[in-house]
Amino acid sequence: MFKSIIDELTGKNVAILGFGMEGKSTYKLIRKYSDMPLTIIDKNDVYELNRELLKSDANISFVVGEKYLDNLEKYDVIIKSPGVIMKDIDTSKLNITSELEMVLKLYKDNIIGVTGTKGKSTVVSLIHKMLLDQGYDARLLGNIGKPIFDEIESFTDKTMIVIEMSALQLEFTNISPHIAVILNLYEDHLDHAGTVKHYHENKLNIFKYQNMYDYAIYSSDIEPLNSYIDDKYKAHKYRVQLNNKNINLQTTYVYKDEVFLDNQKIYDVNAKRKLIGEHNLRNIMFVLTIAKILELNMKEAIKSVNEFEPLEHRIEYVGKFNGIIYYNDSIATIPNATINAIKSLKDVNSLIFGGMDRGIDYKELIDFLDTGIVKNLICMPTTGYKIGKKIKNKNINIYYAETLEEAVKIAKNVTLKDTICLMSPAAASYEYFKNYIEKGRAFKKLVSE
């Protein structure tokens, strides 16, 4: 079935826009079955960076450099990688597609798509584990780090495809998955999207093209997400909420330490599980809702949930060194995520935070920290410095560190024994690190030395 993708591209002027992990995946699939002319468009000199892959290709041309986004209208089809930002480009006359859109056209009914500002990787990984545990041929793909075309050749009509979908992947997608999930919507990625409204609209594309036979699952107690959902979305809607207000037969909710779905008990809130915190309880509720829709064995689904190990960099226990307990939460790139981490751990004595300023509103975090819930605030550039200067509580110790190494040294000196030092930036890591992964691993190395 996947070869129809090649057939549709044949005879057209095709460009691959962005030649990172996904762009290379697209190129390799096309080249395996066709020698059609291709243009690779990228800001970087991709030929020099990928000489071994590209040197024997006689039907390829390149557009590189600062003006790489000029003259896109000349191409019949542009296969865009999610990392390419087009917020200042008029795309109205461009035929933009992606690996995500092409796989949705072919395998929509087999796809579970998950988006949201935070929690995506945990939820798709948990869904994937649950399906594998119940004998499904399940694949975990998309924004979590594995391009879809890397595995598309082995899909069958029984393969269940779980895809983490970012706002940048959904922006130009005109088809939605059979089962679609929006976990939450917060303020984020303004450097890419331009406005909060545009960022949220991109996310909502995951529901936009569903039909009456599809399923849309969302947090109905989180705004502004709940206010966006109305009758224009045609799918069966399932609501997930941490209370029992305004419930109906398609609501997963909590009442007296029990999770209910369709007014039947399905999960004990106090069950022994490795995913801690209220936000992870919500993530579990999403997964069990999908188990219900797919008519899985609920007892086995709960077993999968409770056994699931947290992913790296997500409230990750690093170890206890010299009496101090260290947690790495470098994935926390927005204020809400840092607040959730502190609430989940409950005994945070020192917080290392701060990063790239992307114009996000930090008032909620400032008010939360000003209560004194964390005794030692170790502030890093740029946002950490700004937030530290707005803390008014005189009982809080505020420190300023230029580097992560300096921040860890301060933490080792000021954190009380048998309490927690948490690194949770509440901001992106790009000023000093390649990404949150590099920052998280650097933190773990520093505290263990």
PDB file of N, CA, C and O in Angstrom, residues 14-69:
ATOM      1  N   VAL A  14       9.178  17.634  -7.172  1.00  0.00           N
ATOM      2  CA  VAL A  14       9.101  17.332  -5.743  1.00  0.00           C
ATOM      3  C   VAL A  14      10.305  17.896  -5.004  1.00  0.00           C
ATOM      4  O   VAL A  14      11.448  17.737  -5.448  1.00  0.00           O
ATOM      5  N   ALA A  15      10.025  18.531  -3.869  1.00  0.00           N
ATOM      6  CA  ALA A  15      11.092  19.032  -3.003  1.00  0.00           C
ATOM      7  C   ALA A  15      10.945  18.438  -1.608  1.00  0.00           C
ATOM      8  O   ALA A  15       9.830  18.304  -1.096  1.00  0.00           O
ATOM      9  N   ILE A  16      12.075  18.083  -1.013  1.00  0.00           N
ATOM     10  CA  ILE A  16      12.114  17.692   0.402  1.00  0.00           C
ATOM     11  C   ILE A  16      12.633  18.895   1.168  1.00  0.00           C
ATOM     12  O   ILE A  16      13.773  19.323   0.971  1.00  0.00           O
ATOM     13  N   LEU A  17      11.786  19.464   2.020  1.00  0.00           N
ATOM     14  CA  LEU A  17      12.128  20.687   2.740  1.00  0.00           C
ATOM     15  C   LEU A  17      12.599  20.341   4.154  1.00  0.00           C
ATOM     16  O   LEU A  17      11.812  19.940   5.002  1.00  0.00           O
ATOM     17  N   GLY A  18      13.891  20.467   4.370  1.00  0.00           N
ATOM     18  CA  GLY A  18      14.494  20.080   5.645  1.00  0.00           C
ATOM     19  C   GLY A  18      15.114  18.706   5.527  1.00  0.00           C
ATOM     20  O   GLY A  18      14.432  17.738   5.161  1.00  0.00           O
ATOM     21  N   PHE A  19      16.409  18.600   5.819  1.00  0.00           N
ATOM     22  CA  PHE A  19      17.092  17.320   5.616  1.00  0.00           C
ATOM     23  C   PHE A  19      17.732  16.839   6.916  1.00  0.00           C
ATOM     24  O   PHE A  19      18.881  16.444   6.961  1.00  0.00           O
ATOM     25  N   GLY A  20      16.914  16.883   7.962  1.00  0.00           N
ATOM     26  CA  GLY A  20      17.315  16.282   9.219  1.00  0.00           C
ATOM     27  C   GLY A  20      16.892  14.822   9.248  1.00  0.00           C
ATOM     28  O   GLY A  20      16.825  14.149   8.212  1.00  0.00           O
ATOM     29  N   MET A  21      16.556  14.323  10.425  1.00  0.00           N
ATOM     30  CA  MET A  21      16.213  12.911  10.586  1.00  0.00           C
ATOM     31  C   MET A  21      15.043  12.503   9.693  1.00  0.00           C
ATOM     32  O   MET A  21      15.093  11.492   8.991  1.00  0.00           O
ATOM     33  N   GLU A  22      13.973  13.315   9.679  1.00  0.00           N
ATOM     34  CA  GLU A  22      12.795  12.952   8.894  1.00  0.00           C
ATOM     35  C   GLU A  22      13.024  13.161   7.401  1.00  0.00           C
ATOM     36  O   GLU A  22      12.580  12.350   6.582  1.00  0.00           O
ATOM     37  N   GLY A  23      13.712  14.241   7.030  1.00  0.00           N
ATOM     38  CA  GLY A  23      13.991  14.476   5.610  1.00  0.00           C
ATOM     39  C   GLY A  23      14.799  13.350   4.995  1.00  0.00           C
ATOM     40  O   GLY A  23      14.534  12.913   3.871  1.00  0.00           O
ATOM     41  N   LYS A  24      15.775  12.850   5.735  1.00  0.00           N
ATOM     42  CA  LYS A  24      16.577  11.719   5.240  1.00  0.00           C
ATOM     43  C   LYS A  24      15.728  10.463   5.119  1.00  0.00           C
ATOM     44  O   LYS A  24      15.889   9.674   4.179  1.00  0.00           O
ATOM     45  N   SER A  25      14.829  10.265   6.061  1.00  0.00           N
ATOM     46  CA  SER A  25      13.935   9.112   6.014  1.00  0.00           C
ATOM     47  C   SER A  25      13.061   9.153   4.758  1.00  0.00           C
ATOM     48  O   SER A  25      12.875   8.140   4.068  1.00  0.00           O
ATOM     49  N   THR A  26      12.529  10.342   4.451  1.00  0.00           N
ATOM     50  CA  THR A  26      11.723  10.521   3.242  1.00  0.00           C
ATOM     51  C   THR A  26      12.553  10.234   1.991  1.00  0.00           C
ATOM     52  O   THR A  26      12.103   9.522   1.074  1.00  0.00           O
ATOM     53  N   TYR A  27      13.736  10.791   1.945  1.00  0.00           N
ATOM     54  CA  TYR A  27      14.625  10.601   0.798  1.00  0.00           C
ATOM     55  C   TYR A  27      14.938   9.118   0.564  1.00  0.00           C
ATOM     56  O   TYR A  27      14.861   8.620  -0.569  1.00  0.00           O
ATOM     57  N   LYS A  28      15.274   8.411   1.616  1.00  0.00           N
ATOM     58  CA  LYS A  28      15.660   7.003   1.481  1.00  0.00           C
ATOM     59  C   LYS A  28      14.507   6.154   0.959  1.00  0.00           C
ATOM     60  O   LYS A  28      14.709   5.253   0.130  1.00  0.00           O
ATOM     61  N   LEU A  29      13.278   6.428   1.449  1.00  0.00           N
ATOM     62  CA  LEU A  29      12.131   5.646   0.965  1.00  0.00           C
ATOM     63  C   LEU A  29      11.890   5.908  -0.512  1.00  0.00           C
ATOM     64  O   LEU A  29      11.685   4.963  -1.295  1.00  0.00           O
ATOM     65  N   ILE A  30      11.902   7.174  -0.910  1.00  0.00           N
ATOM     66  CA  ILE A  30      11.675   7.494  -2.324  1.00  0.00           C
ATOM     67  C   ILE A  30      12.762   6.866  -3.204  1.00  0.00           C
ATOM     68  O   ILE A  30      12.463   6.240  -4.225  1.00  0.00           O
ATOM     69  N   ARG A  31      13.992   6.998  -2.792  1.00  0.00           N
ATOM     70  CA  ARG A  31      15.094   6.496  -3.612  1.00  0.00           C
ATOM     71  C   ARG A  31      15.122   4.965  -3.689  1.00  0.00           C
ATOM     72  O   ARG A  31      15.645   4.402  -4.650  1.00  0.00           O
ATOM     73  N   LYS A  32      14.558   4.301  -2.739  1.00  0.00           N
ATOM     74  CA  LYS A  32      14.527   2.840  -2.782  1.00  0.00           C
ATOM     75  C   LYS A  32      13.654   2.352  -3.932  1.00  0.00           C
ATOM     76  O   LYS A  32      13.882   1.264  -4.493  1.00  0.00           O
ATOM     77  N   TYR A  33      12.651   3.169  -4.319  1.00  0.00           N
ATOM     78  CA  TYR A  33      11.684   2.716  -5.324  1.00  0.00           C
ATOM     79  C   TYR A  33      11.625   3.612  -6.564  1.00  0.00           C
ATOM     80  O   TYR A  33      10.907   3.295  -7.509  1.00  0.00           O
ATOM     81  N   SER A  34      12.346   4.728  -6.567  1.00  0.00           N
ATOM     82  CA  SER A  34      12.257   5.620  -7.729  1.00  0.00           C
ATOM     83  C   SER A  34      13.518   6.482  -7.836  1.00  0.00           C
ATOM     84  O   SER A  34      14.098   6.886  -6.828  1.00  0.00           O
ATOM     85  N   ASP A  35      13.908   6.761  -9.091  1.00  0.00           N
ATOM     86  CA  ASP A  35      15.013   7.689  -9.323  1.00  0.00           C
ATOM     87  C   ASP A  35      14.484   9.032  -9.831  1.00  0.00           C
ATOM     88  O   ASP A  35      15.172   9.766 -10.543  1.00  0.00           O
ATOM     89  N   MET A  36      13.239   9.370  -9.475  1.00  0.00           N
ATOM     90  CA  MET A  36      12.636  10.634  -9.898  1.00  0.00           C
ATOM     91  C   MET A  36      13.514  11.818  -9.480  1.00  0.00           C
ATOM     92  O   MET A  36      14.225  11.752  -8.468  1.00  0.00           O
ATOM     93  N   PRO A  37      13.477  12.910 -10.240  1.00  0.00           N
ATOM     94  CA  PRO A  37      14.220  14.110  -9.834  1.00  0.00           C
ATOM     95  C   PRO A  37      13.718  14.632  -8.485  1.00  0.00           C
ATOM     96  O   PRO A  37      12.504  14.668  -8.234  1.00  0.00           O
ATOM     97  N   LEU A  38      14.629  15.006  -7.620  1.00  0.00           N
ATOM     98  CA  LEU A  38      14.294  15.541  -6.303  1.00  0.00           C
ATOM     99  C   LEU A  38      15.132  16.784  -6.037  1.00  0.00           C
ATOM    100  O   LEU A  38      16.289  16.861  -6.443  1.00  0.00           O
ATOM    101  N   THR A  39      14.532  17.726  -5.326  1.00  0.00           N
ATOM    102  CA  THR A  39      15.280  18.880  -4.831  1.00  0.00           C
ATOM    103  C   THR A  39      15.279  18.833  -3.308  1.00  0.00           C
ATOM    104  O   THR A  39      14.223  18.649  -2.695  1.00  0.00           O
ATOM    105  N   ILE A  40      16.445  18.979  -2.725  1.00  0.00           N
ATOM    106  CA  ILE A  40      16.552  19.051  -1.263  1.00  0.00           C
ATOM    107  C   ILE A  40      16.795  20.507  -0.885  1.00  0.00           C
ATOM    108  O   ILE A  40      17.714  21.149  -1.402  1.00  0.00           O
ATOM    109  N   ILE A  41      15.941  21.002   0.011  1.00  0.00           N
ATOM    110  CA  ILE A  41      16.002  22.407   0.428  1.00  0.00           C
ATOM    111  C   ILE A  41      16.320  22.451   1.914  1.00  0.00           C
ATOM    112  O   ILE A  41      15.622  21.842   2.730  1.00  0.00           O
ATOM    113  N   ASP A  42      17.380  23.176   2.251  1.00  0.00           N
ATOM    114  CA  ASP A  42      17.776  23.251   3.656  1.00  0.00           C
ATOM    115  C   ASP A  42      18.661  24.482   3.858  1.00  0.00           C
ATOM    116  O   ASP A  42      19.365  24.902   2.932  1.00  0.00           O
ATOM    117  N   LYS A  43      18.614  25.022   5.050  1.00  0.00           N
ATOM    118  CA  LYS A  43      19.466  26.177   5.353  1.00  0.00           C
ATOM    119  C   LYS A  43      20.943  25.794   5.320  1.00  0.00           C
ATOM    120  O   LYS A  43      21.806  26.593   4.973  1.00  0.00           O
ATOM    121  N   ASN A  44      21.240  24.548   5.683  1.00  0.00           N
ATOM    122  CA  ASN A  44      22.632  24.081   5.751  1.00  0.00           C
ATOM    123  C   ASN A  44      23.069  23.427   4.438  1.00  0.00           C
ATOM    124  O   ASN A  44      22.238  23.005   3.633  1.00  0.00           O
ATOM    125  N   ASP A  45      24.354  23.314   4.258  1.00  0.00           N
ATOM    126  CA  ASP A  45      24.911  22.643   3.085  1.00  0.00           C
ATOM    127  C   ASP A  45      24.794  21.125   3.307  1.00  0.00           C
ATOM    128  O   ASP A  45      25.720  20.480   3.782  1.00  0.00           O
ATOM    129  N   VAL A  46      23.644  20.565   2.957  1.00  0.00           N
ATOM    130  CA  VAL A  46      23.355  19.170   3.296  1.00  0.00           C
ATOM    131  C   VAL A  46      24.200  18.187   2.491  1.00  0.00           C
ATOM    132  O   VAL A  46      24.432  17.060   2.940  1.00  0.00           O
ATOM    133  N   TYR A  47      24.662  18.618   1.318  1.00  0.00           N
ATOM    134  CA  TYR A  47      25.497  17.684   0.539  1.00  0.00           C
ATOM    135  C   TYR A  47      26.799  17.391   1.281  1.00  0.00           C
ATOM    136  O   TYR A  47      27.214  16.234   1.392  1.00  0.00           O
ATOM    137  N   GLU A  48      27.434  18.407   1.774  1.00  0.00           N
ATOM    138  CA  GLU A  48      28.688  18.212   2.500  1.00  0.00           C
ATOM    139  C   GLU A  48      28.469  17.411   3.782  1.00  0.00           C
ATOM    140  O   GLU A  48      29.317  16.615   4.186  1.00  0.00           O
ATOM    141  N   LEU A  49      27.328  17.620   4.409  1.00  0.00           N
ATOM    142  CA  LEU A  49      27.029  16.920   5.665  1.00  0.00           C
ATOM    143  C   LEU A  49      26.611  15.473   5.430  1.00  0.00           C
ATOM    144  O   LEU A  49      26.651  14.653   6.354  1.00  0.00           O
ATOM    145  N   ASN A  50      26.171  15.144   4.196  1.00  0.00           N
ATOM    146  CA  ASN A  50      25.660  13.801   3.892  1.00  0.00           C
ATOM    147  C   ASN A  50      26.265  13.259   2.594  1.00  0.00           C
ATOM    148  O   ASN A  50      25.584  12.647   1.789  1.00  0.00           O
ATOM    149  N   ARG A  51      27.542  13.492   2.431  1.00  0.00           N
ATOM    150  CA  ARG A  51      28.202  13.157   1.173  1.00  0.00           C
ATOM    151  C   ARG A  51      28.057  11.674   0.815  1.00  0.00           C
ATOM    152  O   ARG A  51      27.767  11.320  -0.326  1.00  0.00           O
ATOM    153  N   GLU A  52      28.231  10.781   1.772  1.00  0.00           N
ATOM    154  CA  GLU A  52      28.174   9.344   1.495  1.00  0.00           C
ATOM    155  C   GLU A  52      26.788   8.918   1.023  1.00  0.00           C
ATOM    156  O   GLU A  52      26.651   8.060   0.156  1.00  0.00           O
ATOM    157  N   LEU A  53      25.765   9.538   1.587  1.00  0.00           N
ATOM    158  CA  LEU A  53      24.393   9.196   1.216  1.00  0.00           C
ATOM    159  C   LEU A  53      24.033   9.731  -0.169  1.00  0.00           C
ATOM    160  O   LEU A  53      23.320   9.070  -0.935  1.00  0.00           O
ATOM    161  N   LEU A  54      24.549  10.903  -0.535  1.00  0.00           N
ATOM    162  CA  LEU A  54      24.060  11.620  -1.713  1.00  0.00           C
ATOM    163  C   LEU A  54      24.995  11.601  -2.920  1.00  0.00           C
ATOM    164  O   LEU A  54      24.590  11.958  -4.024  1.00  0.00           O
ATOM    165  N   LYS A  55      26.233  11.180  -2.759  1.00  0.00           N
ATOM    166  CA  LYS A  55      27.253  11.391  -3.800  1.00  0.00           C
ATOM    167  C   LYS A  55      26.967  10.675  -5.116  1.00  0.00           C
ATOM    168  O   LYS A  55      27.385  11.154  -6.182  1.00  0.00           O
ATOM    169  N   SER A  56      26.265   9.563  -5.102  1.00  0.00           N
ATOM    170  CA  SER A  56      26.033   8.826  -6.343  1.00  0.00           C
ATOM    171  C   SER A  56      24.653   9.105  -6.949  1.00  0.00           C
ATOM    172  O   SER A  56      24.232   8.436  -7.893  1.00  0.00           O
ATOM    173  N   ASP A  57      23.955  10.106  -6.431  1.00  0.00           N
ATOM    174  CA  ASP A  57      22.605  10.437  -6.905  1.00  0.00           C
ATOM    175  C   ASP A  57      22.695  11.471  -8.029  1.00  0.00           C
ATOM    176  O   ASP A  57      23.038  12.634  -7.796  1.00  0.00           O
ATOM    177  N   ALA A  58      22.361  11.044  -9.243  1.00  0.00           N
ATOM    178  CA  ALA A  58      22.463  11.931 -10.404  1.00  0.00           C
ATOM    179  C   ALA A  58      21.207  12.765 -10.623  1.00  0.00           C
ATOM    180  O   ALA A  58      21.207  13.694 -11.445  1.00  0.00           O
ATOM    181  N   ASN A  59      20.125  12.430  -9.919  1.00  0.00           N
ATOM    182  CA  ASN A  59      18.842  13.120 -10.137  1.00  0.00           C
ATOM    183  C   ASN A  59      18.447  13.979  -8.942  1.00  0.00           C
ATOM    184  O   ASN A  59      17.287  13.993  -8.523  1.00  0.00           O
ATOM    185  N   ILE A  60      19.425  14.679  -8.413  1.00  0.00           N
ATOM    186  CA  ILE A  60      19.155  15.488  -7.228  1.00  0.00           C
ATOM    187  C   ILE A  60      19.755  16.872  -7.401  1.00  0.00           C
ATOM    188  O   ILE A  60      20.799  17.049  -8.022  1.00  0.00           O
ATOM    189  N   SER A  61      19.040  17.866  -6.879  1.00  0.00           N
ATOM    190  CA  SER A  61      19.551  19.239  -6.875  1.00  0.00           C
ATOM    191  C   SER A  61      19.336  19.818  -5.477  1.00  0.00           C
ATOM    192  O   SER A  61      18.582  19.257  -4.666  1.00  0.00           O
ATOM    193  N   PHE A  62      19.993  20.953  -5.220  1.00  0.00           N
ATOM    194  CA  PHE A  62      19.984  21.506  -3.866  1.00  0.00           C
ATOM    195  C   PHE A  62      19.664  22.992  -3.889  1.00  0.00           C
ATOM    196  O   PHE A  62      20.085  23.722  -4.782  1.00  0.00           O
ATOM    197  N   VAL A  63      18.923  23.408  -2.853  1.00  0.00           N
ATOM    198  CA  VAL A  63      18.742  24.830  -2.560  1.00  0.00           C
ATOM    199  C   VAL A  63      19.130  24.999  -1.101  1.00  0.00           C
ATOM    200  O   VAL A  63      18.472  24.456  -0.208  1.00  0.00           O
ATOM    201  N   VAL A  64      20.216  25.730  -0.851  1.00  0.00           N
ATOM    202  CA  VAL A  64      20.716  25.880   0.520  1.00  0.00           C
ATOM    203  C   VAL A  64      21.067  27.344   0.777  1.00  0.00           C
ATOM    204  O   VAL A  64      21.112  28.157  -0.138  1.00  0.00           O
ATOM    205  N   GLY A  65      21.297  27.653   2.056  1.00  0.00           N
ATOM    206  CA  GLY A  65      21.697  29.008   2.420  1.00  0.00           C
ATOM    207  C   GLY A  65      20.579  29.798   3.068  1.00  0.00           C
ATOM    208  O   GLY A  65      19.468  29.297   3.289  1.00  0.00           O
ATOM    209  N   GLU A  66      20.856  31.049   3.376  1.00  0.00           N
ATOM    210  CA  GLU A  66      19.922  31.895   4.115  1.00  0.00           C
ATOM    211  C   GLU A  66      18.597  32.102   3.384  1.00  0.00           C
ATOM    212  O   GLU A  66      17.554  32.276   4.015  1.00  0.00           O
ATOM    213  N   LYS A  67      18.603  32.062   2.058  1.00  0.00           N
ATOM    214  CA  LYS A  67      17.373  32.316   1.292  1.00  0.00           C
ATOM    215  C   LYS A  67      16.737  31.004   0.795  1.00  0.00           C
ATOM    216  O   LYS A  67      16.063  30.983  -0.228  1.00  0.00           O
ATOM    217  N   TYR A  68      16.934  29.947   1.555  1.00  0.00           N
ATOM    218  CA  TYR A  68      16.454  28.630   1.114  1.00  0.00           C
ATOM    219  C   TYR A  68      14.934  28.540   1.004  1.00  0.00           C
ATOM    220  O   TYR A  68      14.407  27.669   0.315  1.00  0.00           O
ATOM    221  N   LEU A  69      14.214  29.437   1.656  1.00  0.00           N
ATOM    222  CA  LEU A  69      12.748  29.395   1.597  1.00  0.00           C
ATOM    223  C   LEU A  69      12.170  30.270   0.484  1.00  0.00           C
ATOM    224  O   LEU A  69      10.951  30.390   0.368  1.00  0.00           O
TER     225      LEU A  69
END
